Amino acid sequence: MLFKQQALLRQKLFVLGSLAIGSLLYLVARVGSLDRLQPLCPIDGRFGPRSQDEIPLRALQFKRGLLHEFRKGNATKEQIRLHNLVQQLPKAIIIGVRKGGTRALLEMLNLHPAVVKASQEIHFFDNDENYAKGIEWYRKKMPFSYPHQITIEKSPAYFITEEVPERIYKMNSSIKLLIIVREPTTRAISDYTQVLEGKERKNKTYYKFEKLAIDPNTCEVNTKYKAVRTSIYTKHLERWLKYFPIEQFHIVDGDRLITEPLTELQLVEKFLNLPPRISQYNLYFNATRGFYCLRFNIVFNKCLAGSKGRIHPEVDTSVITKLRKFFHPFNQKFYQITGRTFNWP
Ligand code: A3P
């Protein structure tokens, strides 16, 4: 009899314990996802007001739903206004470099509760047709956010397009500019790989990288080839420096963002005057992908699309050596201007 009662008690305790653990896990998951919308970390300095009134969790839940509904076209503008959601011009832009890791950088920064990303590349400043539509058109392309948050967009074509520095300067002369670079030869091959894949998808043939990168008449590096020109970072940066002081740029090491993302992200947080909120918890290595992936909370995580991290074709070593020799003096100048040295050959 006593034994039966003890067993019953144990059973009850087990059920109660399971319920408690279940509720705790649910709460952690909810709070984790709400974290992104909470004013946990007001931003210092010129990014706006330091603090905002605390928003109760239930209101946040509602706001989150509202934001989603609005995107689907189901909520009224009046509701958005009442809840203080705004479409803000970016306070920072990832201007390039194409294939440097721009998507990974944007997605990883978006882990920060005070950052809201523009998911699509807007191509406002590099595309004349878009630019002619005016700044309000650009602002309307931005995601909804709370006033204390900052919006970041990325369009890697900005870095290499002649007209862009002046146009961005006219919008906001104190904007923060992020440039993510990779070892120039690897970046050029990555650039080629993307174009090659596009051609293959359309069943078209394409030249070998070696043929494009080396001028067959002179046997020298072909500076007319776009993938080569884009990797001459210093040439492009010098154009930007006619409008913005070097302090307004932050250079991200794209090779290190692959192997040690947190170190790079912490430097960006500092540059953007954001309180450090991205932690190792938010980044986990996925052996199948061979890259770090993103963890927002215990229920939501994601890796970048398969188009990021393509296998590069094998390139003749003599061509690689020639390219590295070609980029060397430009790299030295780039280190000198930016004050950031890389271990590029
Ligand atoms: P590869 O495809 O050559 O490997 P971008 O977003 O500017 O187009 O850059 C693409 C590059 O981002 C990829 O180039 C990949 O190496 C790099 N990258 C950096 N971090 C990554 C991550 N966590 N997941 C996938 N790709 C990442």
Short mmCIF file of C-alpha atoms and ligand atoms in Angstrom, two decimals:
data_model
loop_
_atom_site.label_atom_id
_atom_site.label_comp_id
_atom_site.label_asym_id
_atom_site.label_seq_id
_atom_site.Cartn_x
_atom_site.Cartn_y
_atom_site.Cartn_z
CA MET A 1 0.00 0.00 0.00
CA LEU A 2 2.75 2.43 1.09
CA PHE A 3 4.77 1.40 -1.96
CA LYS A 4 1.78 2.12 -4.26
CA GLN A 5 1.33 5.62 -2.75
CA GLN A 6 5.01 6.39 -3.19
CA ALA A 7 4.85 5.30 -6.85
CA LEU A 8 1.79 7.52 -7.41
CA LEU A 9 3.57 10.47 -5.80
CA ARG A 10 6.65 9.89 -7.99
CA GLN A 11 4.41 9.80 -11.06
CA LYS A 12 2.74 13.10 -10.10
CA LEU A 13 6.09 14.72 -9.45
CA PHE A 14 7.33 13.54 -12.85
CA VAL A 15 4.30 15.03 -14.65
CA LEU A 16 4.64 18.34 -12.78
CA GLY A 17 8.39 18.45 -13.50
CA SER A 18 7.83 17.82 -17.22
CA LEU A 19 5.20 20.57 -17.33
CA ALA A 20 7.54 23.03 -15.62
CA ILE A 21 10.45 22.22 -17.98
CA GLY A 22 8.14 22.44 -21.03
CA SER A 23 6.82 25.86 -19.98
CA LEU A 24 10.35 27.09 -19.31
CA LEU A 25 11.52 25.99 -22.77
CA TYR A 26 8.51 27.67 -24.39
CA LEU A 27 9.20 30.92 -22.53
CA VAL A 28 12.87 30.89 -23.54
CA ALA A 29 11.85 30.38 -27.18
CA ARG A 30 9.27 33.20 -27.09
CA VAL A 31 11.52 35.68 -25.35
CA GLY A 32 14.36 34.75 -27.70
CA SER A 33 12.31 35.60 -30.75
CA LEU A 34 10.89 38.75 -29.20
CA ASP A 35 14.39 39.85 -28.35
CA ARG A 36 14.82 41.07 -31.92
CA LEU A 37 12.09 43.63 -31.46
CA GLN A 38 12.83 44.70 -27.92
CA PRO A 39 14.64 47.94 -27.27
CA LEU A 40 17.33 46.00 -25.38
CA CYS A 41 20.18 48.07 -26.67
CA PRO A 42 19.59 51.67 -27.46
CA ILE A 43 22.33 52.96 -29.69
CA ASP A 44 24.79 55.62 -28.72
CA GLY A 45 25.77 58.75 -30.52
CA ARG A 46 24.44 59.88 -33.80
CA PHE A 47 22.27 56.85 -34.35
CA GLY A 48 19.47 58.53 -32.44
CA PRO A 49 17.90 58.61 -29.02
CA ARG A 50 19.53 56.56 -26.30
CA SER A 51 16.42 55.01 -24.90
CA GLN A 52 12.81 54.28 -25.55
CA ASP A 53 10.03 53.40 -23.17
CA GLU A 54 9.92 49.73 -22.26
CA ILE A 55 7.37 47.91 -24.36
CA PRO A 56 5.48 45.14 -22.55
CA LEU A 57 5.93 41.69 -24.03
CA ARG A 58 2.28 41.33 -25.04
CA ALA A 59 2.40 44.58 -26.99
CA LEU A 60 5.56 43.37 -28.68
CA GLN A 61 3.92 40.13 -29.66
CA PHE A 62 1.14 42.17 -31.18
CA LYS A 63 3.57 44.47 -32.96
CA ARG A 64 5.44 41.58 -34.42
CA GLY A 65 2.20 40.17 -35.77
CA LEU A 66 1.22 43.56 -37.06
CA LEU A 67 4.50 43.99 -38.90
CA HIS A 68 3.99 40.64 -40.55
CA GLU A 69 0.38 41.43 -41.42
CA PHE A 70 1.39 44.77 -42.87
CA ARG A 71 3.91 43.09 -45.13
CA LYS A 72 1.12 40.81 -46.30
CA GLY A 73 -1.03 43.91 -46.82
CA ASN A 74 -3.51 43.05 -44.05
CA ALA A 75 -2.86 45.82 -41.53
CA THR A 76 -3.79 49.45 -41.98
CA LYS A 77 -1.32 52.30 -42.18
CA GLU A 78 -3.11 53.79 -39.19
CA GLN A 79 -2.20 50.74 -37.10
CA ILE A 80 1.46 51.06 -38.14
CA ARG A 81 1.42 54.74 -37.19
CA LEU A 82 -0.18 54.02 -33.83
CA HIS A 83 2.51 51.52 -33.01
CA ASN A 84 5.31 53.81 -34.02
CA LEU A 85 6.83 51.60 -36.71
CA VAL A 86 8.83 53.47 -39.32
CA GLN A 87 10.70 52.87 -42.57
CA GLN A 88 14.06 54.47 -41.96
CA LEU A 89 16.83 55.32 -44.39
CA PRO A 90 19.90 53.18 -43.68
CA LYS A 91 22.38 54.43 -41.09
CA ALA A 92 24.98 52.04 -42.49
CA ILE A 93 25.44 50.44 -45.90
CA ILE A 94 27.46 47.40 -46.92
CA ILE A 95 28.78 48.85 -50.17
CA GLY A 96 30.76 45.77 -51.27
CA VAL A 97 32.73 43.96 -52.32
CA ARG A 98 30.82 41.50 -54.48
CA LYS A 99 31.67 37.90 -53.41
CA GLY A 100 33.42 39.23 -50.32
CA GLY A 101 30.79 37.75 -48.00
CA THR A 102 28.30 40.64 -48.16
CA ARG A 103 25.24 38.43 -47.60
CA ALA A 104 26.82 36.62 -44.64
CA LEU A 105 27.78 39.95 -43.09
CA LEU A 106 24.27 41.41 -43.48
CA GLU A 107 22.54 38.30 -42.15
CA MET A 108 24.92 38.05 -39.19
CA LEU A 109 24.51 41.72 -38.28
CA ASN A 110 20.78 41.18 -38.41
CA LEU A 111 21.20 38.91 -35.37
CA HIS A 112 21.66 42.10 -33.38
CA PRO A 113 18.36 43.24 -31.83
CA ALA A 114 19.02 46.86 -32.81
CA VAL A 115 19.67 46.05 -36.48
CA VAL A 116 17.04 45.57 -39.14
CA LYS A 117 18.19 44.47 -42.58
CA ALA A 118 16.78 45.34 -45.97
CA SER A 119 16.54 41.80 -47.30
CA GLN A 120 16.82 42.59 -50.99
CA GLU A 121 19.65 44.43 -52.72
CA ILE A 122 17.95 47.73 -53.50
CA HIS A 123 20.37 49.03 -56.19
CA PHE A 124 19.17 52.57 -55.63
CA PHE A 125 22.43 54.45 -56.01
CA ASP A 126 23.99 52.43 -58.84
CA ASN A 127 20.93 52.14 -61.06
CA ASP A 128 20.01 55.41 -62.83
CA GLU A 129 16.42 54.37 -63.32
CA ASN A 130 15.96 53.61 -59.61
CA TYR A 131 17.86 56.72 -58.57
CA ALA A 132 15.58 58.87 -60.69
CA LYS A 133 12.63 57.63 -58.61
CA GLY A 134 13.92 59.66 -55.67
CA ILE A 135 14.83 59.17 -52.03
CA GLU A 136 11.22 58.52 -50.91
CA TRP A 137 11.11 55.53 -53.24
CA TYR A 138 14.29 54.28 -51.57
CA ARG A 139 12.89 54.81 -48.07
CA LYS A 140 9.73 52.92 -48.96
CA LYS A 141 11.91 49.93 -49.90
CA MET A 142 13.20 49.78 -46.33
CA PRO A 143 11.78 47.37 -43.74
CA PHE A 144 9.63 48.57 -40.86
CA SER A 145 11.52 49.10 -37.63
CA TYR A 146 11.29 50.80 -34.28
CA PRO A 147 12.83 54.26 -34.15
CA HIS A 148 15.69 53.11 -31.88
CA GLN A 149 16.77 50.45 -34.39
CA ILE A 150 19.04 51.02 -37.37
CA THR A 151 18.42 49.84 -40.90
CA ILE A 152 21.25 48.34 -42.93
CA GLU A 153 21.18 47.56 -46.62
CA LYS A 154 23.73 45.91 -48.89
CA SER A 155 24.26 46.39 -52.60
CA PRO A 156 27.79 45.29 -53.55
CA ALA A 157 27.63 47.06 -56.91
CA TYR A 158 27.87 50.37 -55.03
CA PHE A 159 31.57 49.89 -54.37
CA ILE A 160 32.59 49.85 -58.03
CA THR A 161 30.03 52.23 -59.56
CA GLU A 162 31.40 55.66 -60.41
CA GLU A 163 28.39 57.81 -59.42
CA VAL A 164 27.56 56.12 -56.13
CA PRO A 165 29.83 57.90 -53.58
CA GLU A 166 28.49 61.34 -54.51
CA ARG A 167 24.89 60.13 -54.46
CA ILE A 168 25.25 58.52 -51.02
CA TYR A 169 27.02 61.62 -49.74
CA LYS A 170 24.07 63.74 -50.86
CA MET A 171 21.71 61.49 -48.89
CA ASN A 172 23.77 61.39 -45.69
CA SER A 173 27.32 62.70 -45.45
CA SER A 174 27.89 60.99 -42.08
CA ILE A 175 26.64 57.53 -43.05
CA LYS A 176 28.75 54.54 -41.97
CA LEU A 177 30.17 52.44 -44.77
CA LEU A 178 31.09 48.78 -44.52
CA ILE A 179 33.39 47.07 -47.01
CA ILE A 180 34.03 43.36 -46.77
CA VAL A 181 37.07 42.13 -48.68
CA ARG A 182 38.63 38.76 -49.41
CA GLU A 183 42.01 37.82 -50.80
CA PRO A 184 41.68 39.46 -54.26
CA THR A 185 42.52 36.42 -56.43
CA THR A 186 40.10 34.15 -54.54
CA ARG A 187 37.45 36.85 -54.80
CA ALA A 188 37.98 37.11 -58.58
CA ILE A 189 37.62 33.32 -58.94
CA SER A 190 34.49 33.38 -56.79
CA ASP A 191 33.11 36.15 -59.02
CA TYR A 192 33.90 34.06 -62.12
CA THR A 193 32.28 30.97 -60.53
CA GLN A 194 29.02 32.85 -60.00
CA VAL A 195 28.90 34.00 -63.65
CA LEU A 196 29.87 30.51 -64.85
CA GLU A 197 27.03 28.97 -62.86
CA GLY A 198 24.58 31.42 -64.42
CA LYS A 199 25.77 30.46 -67.92
CA GLU A 200 25.55 26.75 -67.14
CA ARG A 201 22.03 27.17 -65.84
CA LYS A 202 21.10 28.59 -69.25
CA ASN A 203 22.95 25.75 -71.00
CA LYS A 204 25.49 28.20 -72.36
CA THR A 205 29.21 27.65 -72.66
CA TYR A 206 31.71 30.04 -71.12
CA TYR A 207 35.43 30.75 -71.27
CA LYS A 208 37.84 29.29 -68.77
CA PHE A 209 38.91 31.67 -66.02
CA GLU A 210 42.51 31.60 -67.28
CA LYS A 211 41.42 32.85 -70.68
CA LEU A 212 39.53 35.80 -69.22
CA ALA A 213 42.04 36.79 -66.57
CA ILE A 214 45.12 36.75 -68.82
CA ASP A 215 45.35 38.80 -72.01
CA PRO A 216 46.34 36.31 -74.75
CA ASN A 217 48.24 38.98 -76.71
CA THR A 218 50.44 40.29 -73.93
CA CYS A 219 50.29 37.32 -71.53
CA GLU A 220 49.76 39.93 -68.82
CA VAL A 221 46.83 40.24 -66.42
CA ASN A 222 43.75 41.44 -68.26
CA THR A 223 42.68 44.58 -66.41
CA LYS A 224 39.66 44.91 -68.69
CA TYR A 225 38.16 41.79 -67.11
CA LYS A 226 35.61 42.98 -64.53
CA ALA A 227 36.42 40.26 -61.98
CA VAL A 228 40.03 41.47 -61.98
CA ARG A 229 39.14 45.16 -61.82
CA THR A 230 36.76 44.67 -58.89
CA SER A 231 39.59 43.11 -56.88
CA ILE A 232 41.77 46.23 -57.19
CA TYR A 233 40.24 47.46 -53.96
CA THR A 234 42.44 50.52 -53.53
CA LYS A 235 41.40 52.04 -56.89
CA HIS A 236 37.73 51.97 -55.93
CA LEU A 237 38.32 53.09 -52.36
CA GLU A 238 40.27 56.11 -53.58
CA ARG A 239 37.18 57.31 -55.45
CA TRP A 240 35.11 57.01 -52.27
CA LEU A 241 37.70 58.95 -50.31
CA LYS A 242 36.98 62.02 -52.41
CA TYR A 243 33.66 62.22 -50.54
CA PHE A 244 34.08 60.44 -47.20
CA PRO A 245 36.93 60.45 -44.65
CA ILE A 246 38.52 57.06 -43.96
CA GLU A 247 37.03 57.05 -40.42
CA GLN A 248 33.59 56.54 -41.95
CA PHE A 249 34.64 53.19 -43.42
CA HIS A 250 35.07 49.90 -41.68
CA ILE A 251 36.88 47.11 -43.46
CA VAL A 252 35.69 43.59 -42.69
CA ASP A 253 37.99 40.65 -43.30
CA GLY A 254 35.79 38.34 -45.39
CA ASP A 255 38.19 35.41 -45.06
CA ARG A 256 38.04 35.70 -41.28
CA LEU A 257 34.26 36.10 -41.33
CA ILE A 258 34.21 32.55 -42.70
CA THR A 259 36.47 31.00 -40.05
CA GLU A 260 35.96 33.24 -37.02
CA PRO A 261 32.78 35.27 -37.59
CA LEU A 262 32.29 36.51 -34.04
CA THR A 263 35.64 38.35 -33.94
CA GLU A 264 34.73 40.28 -37.08
CA LEU A 265 31.17 40.97 -35.96
CA GLN A 266 32.33 42.39 -32.65
CA LEU A 267 34.53 44.86 -34.52
CA VAL A 268 31.52 45.91 -36.59
CA GLU A 269 29.34 46.32 -33.48
CA LYS A 270 31.98 48.66 -32.11
CA PHE A 271 32.21 50.64 -35.34
CA LEU A 272 28.43 51.06 -35.42
CA ASN A 273 28.36 52.11 -31.75
CA LEU A 274 26.12 49.17 -30.97
CA PRO A 275 26.25 47.48 -27.57
CA PRO A 276 27.75 43.99 -27.98
CA ARG A 277 24.80 41.64 -28.37
CA ILE A 278 25.91 39.04 -30.92
CA SER A 279 27.46 36.10 -29.12
CA GLN A 280 28.92 32.69 -29.88
CA TYR A 281 25.47 31.29 -29.12
CA ASN A 282 24.19 33.00 -32.30
CA LEU A 283 26.74 31.27 -34.54
CA TYR A 284 27.26 27.54 -34.88
CA PHE A 285 29.43 25.65 -37.30
CA ASN A 286 27.51 23.40 -39.68
CA ALA A 287 29.88 20.67 -40.87
CA THR A 288 27.63 19.71 -43.80
CA ARG A 289 27.64 23.25 -45.16
CA GLY A 290 31.23 23.86 -44.10
CA PHE A 291 30.24 27.30 -42.83
CA TYR A 292 28.93 29.01 -39.73
CA CYS A 293 25.16 29.27 -39.62
CA LEU A 294 22.90 31.59 -37.62
CA ARG A 295 20.99 30.81 -34.45
CA PHE A 296 18.37 33.39 -33.44
CA ASN A 297 16.97 31.32 -30.56
CA ILE A 298 16.40 27.67 -29.64
CA VAL A 299 13.70 27.25 -32.26
CA PHE A 300 14.91 29.41 -35.14
CA ASN A 301 18.21 28.95 -36.95
CA LYS A 302 19.33 29.13 -40.55
CA CYS A 303 22.26 28.67 -42.90
CA LEU A 304 22.89 30.83 -45.96
CA ALA A 305 21.54 29.65 -49.32
CA GLY A 306 23.49 27.05 -51.30
CA SER A 307 24.60 29.75 -53.76
CA LYS A 308 26.92 30.98 -51.00
CA GLY A 309 29.94 28.76 -50.69
CA ARG A 310 30.22 27.35 -54.20
CA ILE A 311 33.03 25.01 -55.16
CA HIS A 312 35.49 26.98 -57.28
CA PRO A 313 36.92 25.49 -60.47
CA GLU A 314 40.58 24.58 -60.40
CA VAL A 315 42.73 27.36 -61.80
CA ASP A 316 46.20 27.00 -63.31
CA THR A 317 48.76 27.78 -60.58
CA SER A 318 50.83 29.98 -62.89
CA VAL A 319 47.76 32.17 -63.46
CA ILE A 320 47.13 32.37 -59.72
CA THR A 321 50.75 33.38 -59.14
CA LYS A 322 50.54 36.02 -61.89
CA LEU A 323 47.36 37.46 -60.44
CA ARG A 324 48.75 37.53 -56.89
CA LYS A 325 51.86 39.32 -58.11
CA PHE A 326 49.66 41.78 -59.98
CA PHE A 327 47.46 42.56 -56.96
CA HIS A 328 50.38 42.81 -54.52
CA PRO A 329 51.22 46.57 -54.91
CA PHE A 330 47.53 47.51 -54.88
CA ASN A 331 47.06 45.49 -51.71
CA GLN A 332 49.97 47.26 -50.03
CA LYS A 333 48.35 50.61 -50.83
CA PHE A 334 45.02 49.33 -49.53
CA TYR A 335 46.64 48.31 -46.20
CA GLN A 336 48.30 51.70 -45.97
CA ILE A 337 45.08 53.66 -46.56
CA THR A 338 42.82 51.56 -44.36
CA GLY A 339 45.26 50.77 -41.57
CA ARG A 340 44.18 47.14 -41.78
CA THR A 341 46.73 44.56 -42.89
CA PHE A 342 45.80 41.18 -44.31
CA ASN A 343 47.92 38.11 -44.84
CA TRP A 344 47.34 38.13 -48.56
CA PRO A 345 50.23 36.69 -50.58
P1 A3P B 1 32.09 31.48 -52.34
O1 A3P B 1 30.78 31.12 -52.94
O2 A3P B 1 33.13 31.84 -53.32
O3 A3P B 1 32.60 30.48 -51.34
P2 A3P B 1 28.60 37.41 -51.31
O4 A3P B 1 27.50 37.24 -50.32
O5 A3P B 1 29.22 38.78 -51.22
O6 A3P B 1 28.18 37.04 -52.68
O7 A3P B 1 29.78 36.45 -50.90
C1 A3P B 1 29.68 35.07 -51.04
C2 A3P B 1 30.75 34.43 -50.21
O8 A3P B 1 30.42 34.52 -48.83
C3 A3P B 1 30.90 32.96 -50.47
O9 A3P B 1 31.85 32.84 -51.50
C4 A3P B 1 31.37 32.40 -49.12
O10 A3P B 1 32.69 31.94 -49.12
C5 A3P B 1 31.27 33.60 -48.19
N1 A3P B 1 30.72 33.32 -46.86
C6 A3P B 1 31.17 33.91 -45.73
N2 A3P B 1 30.53 33.43 -44.67
C7 A3P B 1 29.64 32.53 -45.11
C8 A3P B 1 28.69 31.72 -44.46
N3 A3P B 1 28.54 31.75 -43.13
N4 A3P B 1 27.93 30.88 -45.22
C9 A3P B 1 28.10 30.84 -46.56
N5 A3P B 1 28.99 31.62 -47.23
C10 A3P B 1 29.76 32.45 -46.52
#
